[in-house]
PDB file of C-alpha atoms in Angstrom:
ATOM      1  CA  GLY F  43      11.688 -56.986 -21.481  1.00  0.00           C
ATOM      2  CA  TYR F  44      13.922 -58.661 -24.075  1.00  0.00           C
ATOM      3  CA  PRO F  45      16.879 -60.967 -23.554  1.00  0.00           C
ATOM      4  CA  GLY F  46      19.900 -58.843 -24.351  1.00  0.00           C
ATOM      5  CA  SER F  47      23.449 -59.049 -25.574  1.00  0.00           C
ATOM      6  CA  HIS F  48      26.561 -58.034 -23.711  1.00  0.00           C
ATOM      7  CA  VAL F  49      29.263 -55.768 -25.098  1.00  0.00           C
ATOM      8  CA  ILE F  50      32.490 -55.143 -23.203  1.00  0.00           C
ATOM      9  CA  VAL F  51      34.498 -51.987 -23.859  1.00  0.00           C
ATOM     10  CA  ARG F  52      38.093 -52.311 -22.705  1.00  0.00           C
ATOM     11  CA  ALA F  53      39.009 -48.910 -21.315  1.00  0.00           C
ATOM     12  CA  GLU F  54      42.109 -49.761 -19.248  1.00  0.00           C
ATOM     13  CA  ASN F  55      41.196 -47.231 -16.529  1.00  0.00           C
ATOM     14  CA  ARG F  56      40.485 -44.435 -19.014  1.00  0.00           C
ATOM     15  CA  GLU F  57      37.264 -42.481 -19.529  1.00  0.00           C
ATOM     16  CA  VAL F  58      35.142 -44.010 -22.305  1.00  0.00           C
ATOM     17  CA  PRO F  59      33.934 -41.459 -24.877  1.00  0.00           C
ATOM     18  CA  PHE F  60      30.146 -41.243 -24.996  1.00  0.00           C
ATOM     19  CA  GLU F  61      30.246 -41.986 -28.747  1.00  0.00           C
ATOM     20  CA  THR F  62      31.836 -45.352 -27.860  1.00  0.00           C
ATOM     21  CA  VAL F  63      29.096 -46.032 -25.301  1.00  0.00           C
ATOM     22  CA  LEU F  64      26.459 -45.297 -27.956  1.00  0.00           C
ATOM     23  CA  PHE F  65      28.122 -47.543 -30.550  1.00  0.00           C
ATOM     24  CA  ALA F  66      28.448 -50.400 -28.033  1.00  0.00           C
ATOM     25  CA  ALA F  67      24.770 -49.918 -27.120  1.00  0.00           C
ATOM     26  CA  GLN F  68      23.783 -50.042 -30.801  1.00  0.00           C
ATOM     27  CA  LEU F  69      25.688 -53.326 -31.189  1.00  0.00           C
ATOM     28  CA  ALA F  70      24.122 -54.810 -28.052  1.00  0.00           C
ATOM     29  CA  ALA F  71      20.652 -53.827 -29.266  1.00  0.00           C
ATOM     30  CA  ALA F  72      21.304 -55.196 -32.777  1.00  0.00           C
ATOM     31  CA  TYR F  73      22.296 -58.625 -31.435  1.00  0.00           C
ATOM     32  CA  SER F  74      19.433 -58.786 -28.906  1.00  0.00           C
ATOM     33  CA  LYS F  75      15.850 -59.968 -29.364  1.00  0.00           C
ATOM     34  CA  ALA F  76      14.956 -56.271 -29.850  1.00  0.00           C
ATOM     35  CA  GLY F  77      17.210 -56.035 -32.919  1.00  0.00           C
ATOM     36  CA  SER F  78      14.358 -55.166 -35.278  1.00  0.00           C
ATOM     37  CA  SER F  79      12.906 -52.479 -32.981  1.00  0.00           C
ATOM     38  CA  SER F  80      13.729 -48.797 -32.785  1.00  0.00           C
ATOM     39  CA  ASN F  81      14.468 -46.715 -29.705  1.00  0.00           C
ATOM     40  CA  VAL F  82      15.747 -49.661 -27.636  1.00  0.00           C
ATOM     41  CA  PRO F  83      16.780 -49.038 -24.000  1.00  0.00           C
ATOM     42  CA  VAL F  84      20.266 -50.353 -23.221  1.00  0.00           C
ATOM     43  CA  ASP F  85      21.743 -50.358 -19.722  1.00  0.00           C
ATOM     44  CA  TYR F  86      25.460 -49.892 -19.129  1.00  0.00           C
ATOM     45  CA  THR F  87      27.711 -49.894 -16.090  1.00  0.00           C
ATOM     46  CA  LEU F  88      31.283 -50.589 -15.003  1.00  0.00           C
ATOM     47  CA  LYS F  89      32.593 -54.166 -14.882  1.00  0.00           C
ATOM     48  CA  LYS F  90      32.901 -54.034 -11.089  1.00  0.00           C
ATOM     49  CA  ASN F  91      29.094 -53.613 -10.890  1.00  0.00           C
ATOM     50  CA  VAL F  92      28.307 -56.809 -12.854  1.00  0.00           C
ATOM     51  CA  TRP F  93      28.103 -60.350 -11.456  1.00  0.00           C
ATOM     52  CA  LYS F  94      26.715 -63.737 -12.431  1.00  0.00           C
ATOM     53  CA  PRO F  95      23.913 -64.889 -10.122  1.00  0.00           C
ATOM     54  CA  LYS F  96      24.443 -68.238  -8.388  1.00  0.00           C
ATOM     55  CA  GLY F  97      22.703 -70.922 -10.409  1.00  0.00           C
ATOM     56  CA  GLY F  98      21.882 -68.425 -13.145  1.00  0.00           C
ATOM     57  CA  ALA F  99      21.358 -69.398 -16.748  1.00  0.00           C
ATOM     58  CA  PRO F 100      24.325 -69.122 -19.132  1.00  0.00           C
ATOM     59  CA  GLY F 101      24.834 -65.462 -20.001  1.00  0.00           C
ATOM     60  CA  ALA F 102      22.586 -64.206 -17.198  1.00  0.00           C
ATOM     61  CA  VAL F 103      24.003 -61.357 -15.131  1.00  0.00           C
ATOM     62  CA  ASN F 104      22.890 -58.946 -12.432  1.00  0.00           C
ATOM     63  CA  PHE F 105      24.189 -55.395 -12.237  1.00  0.00           C
ATOM     64  CA  THR F 106      23.906 -52.174 -10.269  1.00  0.00           C
ATOM     65  CA  GLN F 107      24.663 -48.481 -10.752  1.00  0.00           C
ATOM     66  CA  GLN F 108      23.585 -48.633 -14.378  1.00  0.00           C
ATOM     67  CA  LYS F 109      22.703 -45.820 -16.713  1.00  0.00           C
ATOM     68  CA  THR F 110      20.372 -46.220 -19.683  1.00  0.00           C
ATOM     69  CA  VAL F 111      20.673 -44.970 -23.256  1.00  0.00           C
ATOM     70  CA  TYR F 112      18.048 -45.332 -25.976  1.00  0.00           C
ATOM     71  CA  VAL F 113      19.421 -46.310 -29.377  1.00  0.00           C
ATOM     72  CA  THR F 114      18.401 -47.626 -32.763  1.00  0.00           C
ATOM     73  CA  PRO F 115      20.033 -51.055 -33.248  1.00  0.00           C
ATOM     74  CA  SER F 116      22.945 -51.024 -35.704  1.00  0.00           C
ATOM     75  CA  ARG F 117      25.891 -53.255 -36.514  1.00  0.00           C
ATOM     76  CA  ARG F 118      27.852 -50.358 -38.025  1.00  0.00           C
ATOM     77  CA  PRO F 119      29.013 -47.065 -36.529  1.00  0.00           C
ATOM     78  CA  GLU F 120      27.067 -43.942 -37.501  1.00  0.00           C
ATOM     79  CA  GLY F 121      28.320 -42.550 -40.795  1.00  0.00           C
ATOM     80  CA  ALA F 122      30.076 -45.795 -41.841  1.00  0.00           C
ATOM     81  CA  GLU F 123      29.476 -46.950 -45.384  1.00  0.00           C
TER      82      GLU F 123
END
């Protein structure tokens, strides 16, 4: 229900560790309108499943085959000082 942020993880055809997915989701949540909330749902998918809708607003995208993780927004990795 909130406008979100996009984070791109460059994997170069390699499997992305789940810890990286979680950190990217925390960043996306932190820079979204839900940045002050806790337990924020963040969808993720592969680049090939994302497209800009014709006539869409700047930054608007559609996507398919997503998975969802629930994270607490953070701009730092877990355990970082």
